[in-house]
XYZ file of C-alpha atoms in Angstrom:
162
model
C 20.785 12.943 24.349
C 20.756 16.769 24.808
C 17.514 18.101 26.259
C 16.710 21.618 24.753
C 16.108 25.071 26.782
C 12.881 23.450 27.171
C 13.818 20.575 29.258
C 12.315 17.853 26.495
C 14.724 16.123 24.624
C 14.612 16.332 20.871
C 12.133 14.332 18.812
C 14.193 11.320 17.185
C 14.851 11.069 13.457
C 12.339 8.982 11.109
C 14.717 6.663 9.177
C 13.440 3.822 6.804
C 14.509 1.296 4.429
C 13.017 0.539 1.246
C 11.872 -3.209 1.183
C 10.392 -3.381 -2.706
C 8.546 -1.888 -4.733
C 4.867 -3.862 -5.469
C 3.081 -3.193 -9.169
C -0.355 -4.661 -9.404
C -2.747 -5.217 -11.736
C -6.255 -5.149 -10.885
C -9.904 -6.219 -12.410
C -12.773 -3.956 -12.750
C -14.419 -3.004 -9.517
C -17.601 -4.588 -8.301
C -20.084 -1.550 -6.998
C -21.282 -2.863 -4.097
C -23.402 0.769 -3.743
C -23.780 3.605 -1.061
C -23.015 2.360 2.815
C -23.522 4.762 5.280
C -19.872 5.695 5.553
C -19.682 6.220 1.563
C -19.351 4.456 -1.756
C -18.360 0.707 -0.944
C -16.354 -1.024 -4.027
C -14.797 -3.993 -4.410
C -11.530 -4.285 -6.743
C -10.028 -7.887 -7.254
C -6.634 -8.065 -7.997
C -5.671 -9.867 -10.983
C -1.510 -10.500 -9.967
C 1.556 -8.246 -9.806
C 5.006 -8.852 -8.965
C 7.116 -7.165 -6.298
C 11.014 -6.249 -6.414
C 13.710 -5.249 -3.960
C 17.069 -5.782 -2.172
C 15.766 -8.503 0.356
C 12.603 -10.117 -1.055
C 10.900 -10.695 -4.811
C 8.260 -12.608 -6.270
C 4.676 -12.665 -7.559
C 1.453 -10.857 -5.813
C -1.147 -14.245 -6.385
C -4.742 -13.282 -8.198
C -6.652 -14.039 -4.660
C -6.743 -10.840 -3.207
C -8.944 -7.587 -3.406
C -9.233 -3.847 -2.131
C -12.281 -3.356 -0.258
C -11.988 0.406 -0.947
C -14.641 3.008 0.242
C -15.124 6.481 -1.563
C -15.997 8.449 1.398
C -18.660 11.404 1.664
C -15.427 13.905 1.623
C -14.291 12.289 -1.508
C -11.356 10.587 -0.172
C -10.877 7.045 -1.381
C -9.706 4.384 1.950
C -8.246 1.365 1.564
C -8.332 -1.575 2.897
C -6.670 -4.213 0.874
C -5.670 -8.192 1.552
C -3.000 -9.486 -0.490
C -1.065 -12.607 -0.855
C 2.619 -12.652 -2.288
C 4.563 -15.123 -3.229
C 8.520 -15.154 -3.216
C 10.711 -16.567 -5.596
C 11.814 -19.130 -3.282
C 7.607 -20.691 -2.570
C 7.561 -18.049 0.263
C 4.269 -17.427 0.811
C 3.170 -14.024 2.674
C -0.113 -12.458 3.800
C 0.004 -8.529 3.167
C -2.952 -6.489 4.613
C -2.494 -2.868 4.358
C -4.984 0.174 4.652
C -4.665 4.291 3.466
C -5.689 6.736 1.609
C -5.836 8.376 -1.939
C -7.073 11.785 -2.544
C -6.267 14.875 -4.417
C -8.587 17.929 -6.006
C -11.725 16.789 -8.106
C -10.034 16.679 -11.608
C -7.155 14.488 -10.760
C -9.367 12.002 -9.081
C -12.193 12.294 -12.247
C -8.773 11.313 -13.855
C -7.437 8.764 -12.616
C -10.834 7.199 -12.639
C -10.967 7.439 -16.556
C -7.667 5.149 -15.657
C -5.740 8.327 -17.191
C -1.836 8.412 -16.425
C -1.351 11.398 -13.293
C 1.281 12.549 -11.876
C 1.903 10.907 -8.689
C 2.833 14.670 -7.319
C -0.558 15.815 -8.095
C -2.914 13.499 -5.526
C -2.086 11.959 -2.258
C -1.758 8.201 -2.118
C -0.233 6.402 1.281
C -0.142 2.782 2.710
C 0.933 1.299 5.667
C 0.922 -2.685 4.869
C 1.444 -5.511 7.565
C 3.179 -8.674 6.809
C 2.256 -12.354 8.109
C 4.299 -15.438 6.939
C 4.892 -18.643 8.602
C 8.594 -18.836 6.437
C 11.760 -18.755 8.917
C 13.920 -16.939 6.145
C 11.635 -14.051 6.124
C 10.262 -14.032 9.699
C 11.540 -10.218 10.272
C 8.315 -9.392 8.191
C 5.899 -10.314 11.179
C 7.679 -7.470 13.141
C 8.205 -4.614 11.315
C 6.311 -1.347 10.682
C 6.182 -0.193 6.995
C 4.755 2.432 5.021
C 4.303 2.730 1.338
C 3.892 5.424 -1.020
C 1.458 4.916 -4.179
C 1.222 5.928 -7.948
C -1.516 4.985 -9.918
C -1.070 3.382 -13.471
C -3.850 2.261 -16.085
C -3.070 -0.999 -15.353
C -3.305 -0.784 -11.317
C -1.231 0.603 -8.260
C 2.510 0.790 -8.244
C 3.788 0.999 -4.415
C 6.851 1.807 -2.930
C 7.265 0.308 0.309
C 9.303 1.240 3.152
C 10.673 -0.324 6.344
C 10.550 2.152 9.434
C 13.604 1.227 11.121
């Protein structure tokens, strides 16, 4: 590798994969109330399926988003999954991030309102855990995931950093 006038060598290219993309649908959220790191609320998910070149299947109704509306506004994650493949795969997803965007596009997507995903901010970075041979590579790979939000639930795009 070429160093630069500097001395340092050049920082390496980012380069992913995309893995699948995961639609969910979730139930209404159970206000847990004010913590003293913000709003705590709990969000079951209902089901979902997920799609893509390697991997498909169904996202199980056992999971939930522990999500807390911070004191800046900005709405963390931290959601526990479990998928299941077409194949009887099963596969523990945790993931945690970050949605926010100005004060009337989160009032909107509140109402459950249709945004556009360019409008707000909404990133994951899930970990996988499965016990299945076939899909193994899952329990050591980094991933990231970019989000939309629907009526229905969150739409994610996921990504494998290679």
């Amino acid at each position: 590798m070429t160093k630069g006038p500097d001395g340092v060598e050049p920082p390496l290219p980012l380069r992913s994969e995309f893995l699948f993309t995961l639609t969910g649908t979730v139930g209404s959220p159970i206000e847990v109330g004010v913590m003293p790191q913000g709003e705590r609320r709990i969000v079951p998910i209902e089901g979902g399926a997920f799609e893509g070149p390697r991997l498909r299947g169904q996202v199980l109704p056992n999971g939930a988003d522990w999500m807390n509306i911070r004191p800046d506004q900005v709405l963390a994650i931290d959601c526990r999954a479990a998928l299941e493949t077409h194949d009887g795969a099963l596969i523990y997803m945790h993931y945690g991030g970050f949605r926010h965007g100005p004060p009337e596009v989160m009032e909107a997507l509140a109402r459950g309102e249709s945004v556009d995903p360019s409008e707000y901010y909404f990133r994951i970075s899930p970990t996988f855990e499965t016990g299945r041979d076939k899909y193994s590579w899952l329990n050591r790979i980094v991933a990231v995931g970019i989000g939309r939000r629907v009526p229905s639930g969150p739409i994610y795009d996921i990504y494998e950093i290679l």
